[in-house]
Amino acid sequence: MKCIANCIVSSLVFCINDNIMVDLGFKRDMDPGPIDDSVLTLQALHRSTRVWNGPDPGILTIRRNSAALHRLVPLDELIVGYLEEAGFYGTARIGFIAIDWHLITALIERWRPETHTFHFPVGEMIITLQDVQIILGLLVDGLPITGRVEQDYDALCLTQLGFPFPENNKTGGRIQIRQLSRWFPNLPNNAGDVEVQRYARAYILQHLGGTLFVDKSNNLVHITYLQFLEDFEAAGQYSWGSATLAHLYRQLCLAADIDGAEIAGLIILLQLWA
């Protein structure tokens, strides 16, 4: 018992002395790295540089609109079939999950834009397409999502949603997600096929802008996605999973910048993966 007590006391003394050394201004001779900057060439512009040298950049602000989406746009049973056909039913069922901002911030400090990997003490790790498919159920080996950005937005909205593109709501071809929720608040039980399909397109559009491809605007979605939603079966052939992961990679790189203060993208994927 005396030996154990002595060990505990010795440990406490060591910790106390160590803290005193830090308080007195002594700094350990450590190099935060990288040891070889021939690959990690952006260290001077990386968030970890500010973490090491100060001032502390603090916790990242996470941009997403999924809470409002699940609150304002209920998942109606009448559109489930269309969501399954288009390949979005799996992500729609995830629901709202609280984000651990501290965990995400710590992961960003380990993300390297040069290699698109997380650098951990045990080695490099990455979110793969297989992870996306297993966690989200999105297609990752389908057709590439490419198309025309410049569209006749009025005609596209009128044809696919039944509403003209509002003149006072145009922001570079994007529309407010809340505007869509005002157009499609609730689906009547006696709704016809055309009305149900339009409601399903509006739901998917809000899902794309509020969850999968959320940006720092936090409330806008590009109307050009409607060109992929005219035919739900055809929409299910696109590789939405790879596009979602590519968008997340881009947001990770932006957040890892030395001046980065916020992050968008499908952060829930990062948290579930971690």
Coordinates of C-alpha atoms in Angstrom, one line a residue:
M1 CA 0.0 0.0 0.0
K2 CA 2.9 2.4 0.9
C3 CA 4.5 1.7 -2.5
I4 CA 1.3 2.5 -4.4
A5 CA 0.8 5.7 -2.4
N6 CA 4.4 6.7 -3.2
C7 CA 3.8 6.1 -6.9
I8 CA 0.6 8.2 -6.8
V9 CA 2.3 11.0 -4.9
S10 CA 5.3 10.9 -7.3
S11 CA 2.9 11.1 -10.3
L12 CA 1.1 14.1 -8.8
V13 CA 4.3 15.9 -8.0
F14 CA 5.4 15.3 -11.6
C15 CA 2.1 16.7 -13.0
I16 CA 2.3 19.6 -10.7
N17 CA 5.8 20.4 -11.6
D18 CA 5.0 20.0 -15.3
N19 CA 2.2 22.5 -14.9
I20 CA 4.4 24.9 -13.0
M21 CA 7.0 24.7 -15.8
V22 CA 4.3 25.6 -18.4
D23 CA 3.0 28.4 -16.2
L24 CA 6.5 29.8 -15.8
G25 CA 6.8 30.1 -19.6
F26 CA 9.0 27.1 -20.4
K27 CA 8.1 25.7 -23.8
R28 CA 8.9 22.1 -24.9
D29 CA 11.2 21.9 -27.9
M30 CA 8.7 20.2 -30.3
D31 CA 8.2 20.5 -34.0
P32 CA 4.5 20.2 -35.0
G33 CA 5.5 19.2 -38.5
P34 CA 5.3 18.2 -41.2
I35 CA 8.9 16.8 -41.1
D36 CA 9.0 16.6 -44.9
D37 CA 7.1 19.5 -46.6
S38 CA 7.7 18.2 -50.1
V39 CA 4.1 16.7 -50.2
L40 CA 2.3 18.8 -47.5
T41 CA 3.2 22.1 -49.1
L42 CA 0.3 24.1 -47.7
Q43 CA 1.2 23.9 -44.0
A44 CA 1.7 27.6 -43.7
L45 CA -1.9 28.1 -44.8
H46 CA -3.4 25.2 -42.8
R47 CA -5.7 25.6 -39.8
S48 CA -3.3 23.6 -37.6
T49 CA -0.7 26.3 -38.0
R50 CA -2.9 28.7 -36.2
V51 CA -3.8 26.1 -33.6
W52 CA -0.1 25.7 -32.8
N53 CA 1.1 29.3 -33.1
G54 CA -2.1 31.0 -31.9
P55 CA -4.4 32.6 -31.5
D56 CA -6.8 29.7 -31.1
P57 CA -9.2 29.7 -34.1
G58 CA -12.0 28.2 -32.0
I59 CA -14.7 25.8 -32.9
L60 CA -16.0 25.7 -36.5
T61 CA -19.5 26.8 -37.3
I62 CA -21.4 24.1 -39.1
R63 CA -23.8 25.1 -41.8
R64 CA -26.7 22.9 -42.5
N65 CA -30.5 23.1 -42.9
S66 CA -31.6 19.6 -42.0
A67 CA -33.3 20.7 -38.8
A68 CA -35.6 23.1 -40.5
L69 CA -36.1 20.6 -43.4
H70 CA -37.4 17.9 -41.1
R71 CA -39.5 20.4 -39.2
L72 CA -41.1 22.1 -42.1
V73 CA -41.2 19.3 -44.7
P74 CA -42.7 16.1 -43.4
L75 CA -41.9 12.8 -45.2
D76 CA -45.3 11.9 -46.6
E77 CA -46.0 8.3 -47.3
L78 CA -47.4 9.1 -50.8
I79 CA -43.9 10.2 -52.0
V80 CA -42.0 7.3 -50.5
G81 CA -42.2 5.3 -53.7
Y82 CA -40.8 8.1 -55.8
L83 CA -38.0 8.6 -53.3
E84 CA -37.1 4.9 -53.5
E85 CA -37.2 5.1 -57.3
A86 CA -34.9 8.1 -57.3
G87 CA -32.5 6.7 -54.7
F88 CA -33.0 9.2 -51.9
Y89 CA -35.2 7.2 -49.5
G90 CA -32.2 6.0 -47.5
T91 CA -30.9 9.5 -46.7
A92 CA -34.4 10.8 -46.1
R93 CA -34.9 8.3 -43.3
I94 CA -31.8 9.3 -41.4
G95 CA -33.7 12.1 -39.8
F96 CA -32.1 14.8 -37.7
I97 CA -28.9 14.0 -35.8
A98 CA -27.2 16.5 -33.5
I99 CA -23.7 17.3 -34.7
D100 CA -20.7 17.2 -32.4
W101 CA -19.0 20.5 -33.4
H102 CA -15.9 19.7 -31.3
L103 CA -15.4 16.4 -33.1
I104 CA -15.8 17.9 -36.5
T105 CA -13.4 20.7 -35.7
A106 CA -10.8 18.2 -34.5
L107 CA -11.1 16.2 -37.7
I108 CA -10.7 19.3 -39.8
E109 CA -7.4 20.0 -38.1
R110 CA -6.3 16.6 -39.3
W111 CA -7.5 17.0 -42.9
R112 CA -4.9 17.7 -45.6
P113 CA -6.0 19.3 -48.8
E114 CA -2.8 18.2 -50.6
T115 CA -3.7 14.5 -50.2
H116 CA -7.5 14.6 -49.5
T117 CA -6.9 12.4 -46.5
F118 CA -7.0 12.6 -42.7
H119 CA -3.5 12.4 -41.1
F120 CA -3.7 10.6 -37.8
P121 CA -0.9 9.3 -35.6
V122 CA -1.7 5.7 -36.9
G123 CA -1.6 6.8 -40.5
E124 CA -3.8 8.2 -43.2
M125 CA -7.6 7.5 -43.4
I126 CA -10.3 8.6 -45.8
I127 CA -14.0 8.4 -46.4
T128 CA -14.5 6.1 -49.4
L129 CA -17.3 5.6 -51.8
Q130 CA -18.0 2.3 -50.1
D131 CA -18.6 4.2 -46.9
V132 CA -21.0 6.5 -48.6
Q133 CA -23.0 3.6 -50.0
I134 CA -23.1 1.7 -46.8
I135 CA -23.9 4.7 -44.5
L136 CA -26.2 6.6 -46.8
G137 CA -27.5 4.1 -49.3
L138 CA -26.7 6.4 -52.2
L139 CA -25.6 5.1 -55.6
V140 CA -21.9 5.5 -56.2
D141 CA -21.3 3.8 -59.5
G142 CA -24.0 5.3 -61.7
L143 CA -24.0 8.0 -64.3
P144 CA -22.1 11.2 -63.6
I145 CA -24.1 14.2 -62.6
T146 CA -23.4 16.7 -65.4
G147 CA -25.7 19.0 -67.2
R148 CA -26.4 22.6 -68.2
V149 CA -26.2 25.2 -65.5
E150 CA -27.8 27.9 -67.6
Q151 CA -31.4 27.0 -67.9
D152 CA -34.8 28.6 -68.6
Y153 CA -35.5 28.6 -64.8
D154 CA -39.1 29.8 -65.3
A155 CA -40.0 27.0 -67.7
L156 CA -38.1 24.4 -65.5
C157 CA -39.9 25.4 -62.4
L158 CA -43.3 25.6 -64.1
T159 CA -42.9 22.2 -65.7
Q160 CA -41.5 20.3 -62.8
L161 CA -43.0 22.1 -59.8
G162 CA -46.1 23.9 -61.2
F163 CA -44.8 27.3 -60.1
P164 CA -42.9 30.0 -61.9
F165 CA -39.5 30.9 -60.7
P166 CA -40.1 34.0 -58.4
E167 CA -38.5 37.2 -59.7
N168 CA -37.7 38.4 -56.1
N169 CA -36.2 35.1 -55.1
K170 CA -33.5 34.6 -57.7
T171 CA -29.9 34.3 -56.5
G172 CA -27.7 33.1 -59.3
G173 CA -30.2 30.4 -60.4
R174 CA -30.8 29.4 -56.8
I175 CA -34.1 29.5 -54.8
Q176 CA -34.7 29.7 -51.1
I177 CA -35.5 26.3 -49.5
R178 CA -38.2 28.0 -47.4
Q179 CA -39.9 29.2 -50.5
L180 CA -40.2 25.5 -51.6
S181 CA -41.7 24.7 -48.2
R182 CA -44.2 27.5 -48.6
W183 CA -45.2 26.2 -52.1
F184 CA -45.6 22.6 -50.8
P185 CA -46.6 22.7 -47.1
N186 CA -48.6 19.5 -46.9
L187 CA -49.8 17.0 -49.4
P188 CA -53.5 16.4 -49.5
N189 CA -54.7 12.8 -49.1
N190 CA -56.6 13.0 -52.4
A191 CA -53.7 14.5 -54.4
G192 CA -53.4 13.3 -58.0
D193 CA -50.3 11.7 -59.5
V194 CA -49.0 15.0 -61.0
E195 CA -49.4 16.8 -57.6
V196 CA -47.7 14.0 -55.8
Q197 CA -44.8 13.9 -58.2
R198 CA -44.3 17.7 -57.9
Y199 CA -44.3 17.4 -54.2
A200 CA -41.7 14.6 -54.4
R201 CA -39.5 16.8 -56.6
A202 CA -39.8 19.7 -54.2
Y203 CA -38.9 17.4 -51.3
I204 CA -35.8 16.0 -53.1
L205 CA -34.8 19.5 -54.1
Q206 CA -34.9 20.6 -50.5
H207 CA -33.1 17.5 -49.5
L208 CA -30.3 18.2 -51.9
G209 CA -29.9 21.8 -50.9
G210 CA -30.5 21.3 -47.2
T211 CA -28.6 18.1 -46.6
L212 CA -26.5 16.6 -49.3
F213 CA -25.1 19.7 -51.1
V214 CA -25.7 22.3 -48.4
D215 CA -23.5 25.3 -48.8
K216 CA -22.6 28.3 -46.6
S217 CA -25.8 30.2 -47.7
N218 CA -27.6 27.6 -45.5
N219 CA -30.9 28.3 -47.3
L220 CA -30.4 28.1 -51.0
V221 CA -30.6 25.3 -53.6
H222 CA -29.8 25.5 -57.3
I223 CA -32.9 25.1 -59.4
T224 CA -30.9 23.3 -62.1
Y225 CA -31.1 20.0 -60.1
L226 CA -34.6 19.8 -61.5
Q227 CA -33.3 18.7 -64.8
F228 CA -32.3 15.4 -63.2
L229 CA -35.7 14.9 -61.5
E230 CA -38.1 14.9 -64.4
D231 CA -38.0 11.1 -64.5
F232 CA -37.6 9.5 -61.1
E233 CA -36.4 6.2 -62.5
A234 CA -33.7 8.0 -64.5
A235 CA -32.8 10.0 -61.4
G236 CA -32.0 6.8 -59.6
Q237 CA -29.3 5.9 -62.2
Y238 CA -27.1 8.9 -61.3
S239 CA -24.2 8.6 -58.9
W240 CA -25.5 10.9 -56.2
G241 CA -23.2 9.3 -53.7
S242 CA -20.0 10.3 -55.5
A243 CA -21.2 13.8 -56.0
T244 CA -22.1 14.1 -52.3
L245 CA -18.6 12.9 -51.3
A246 CA -16.9 15.2 -53.8
H247 CA -18.8 18.2 -52.4
L248 CA -17.9 17.2 -48.9
Y249 CA -14.2 17.0 -49.9
R250 CA -14.4 20.5 -51.3
Q251 CA -15.9 21.8 -48.0
L252 CA -13.3 20.0 -45.9
C253 CA -10.5 21.7 -47.9
L254 CA -12.1 25.2 -47.5
A255 CA -12.6 24.6 -43.7
A256 CA -9.0 23.5 -43.3
D257 CA -7.8 26.9 -44.5
I258 CA -6.0 29.0 -41.9
D259 CA -8.8 31.5 -42.0
G260 CA -11.6 28.9 -42.1
A261 CA -14.4 29.6 -39.6
E262 CA -17.2 27.5 -40.9
I263 CA -18.0 24.3 -42.8
A264 CA -20.8 23.1 -45.0
G265 CA -21.5 19.8 -46.9
L266 CA -22.9 16.6 -45.5
I267 CA -21.2 16.7 -42.1
I268 CA -23.4 14.0 -40.7
L269 CA -21.6 11.6 -43.1
L270 CA -18.3 12.6 -41.5
Q271 CA -19.6 12.2 -38.0
L272 CA -21.2 8.8 -38.7
W273 CA -17.9 7.6 -40.4
A274 CA -15.8 8.8 -37.5

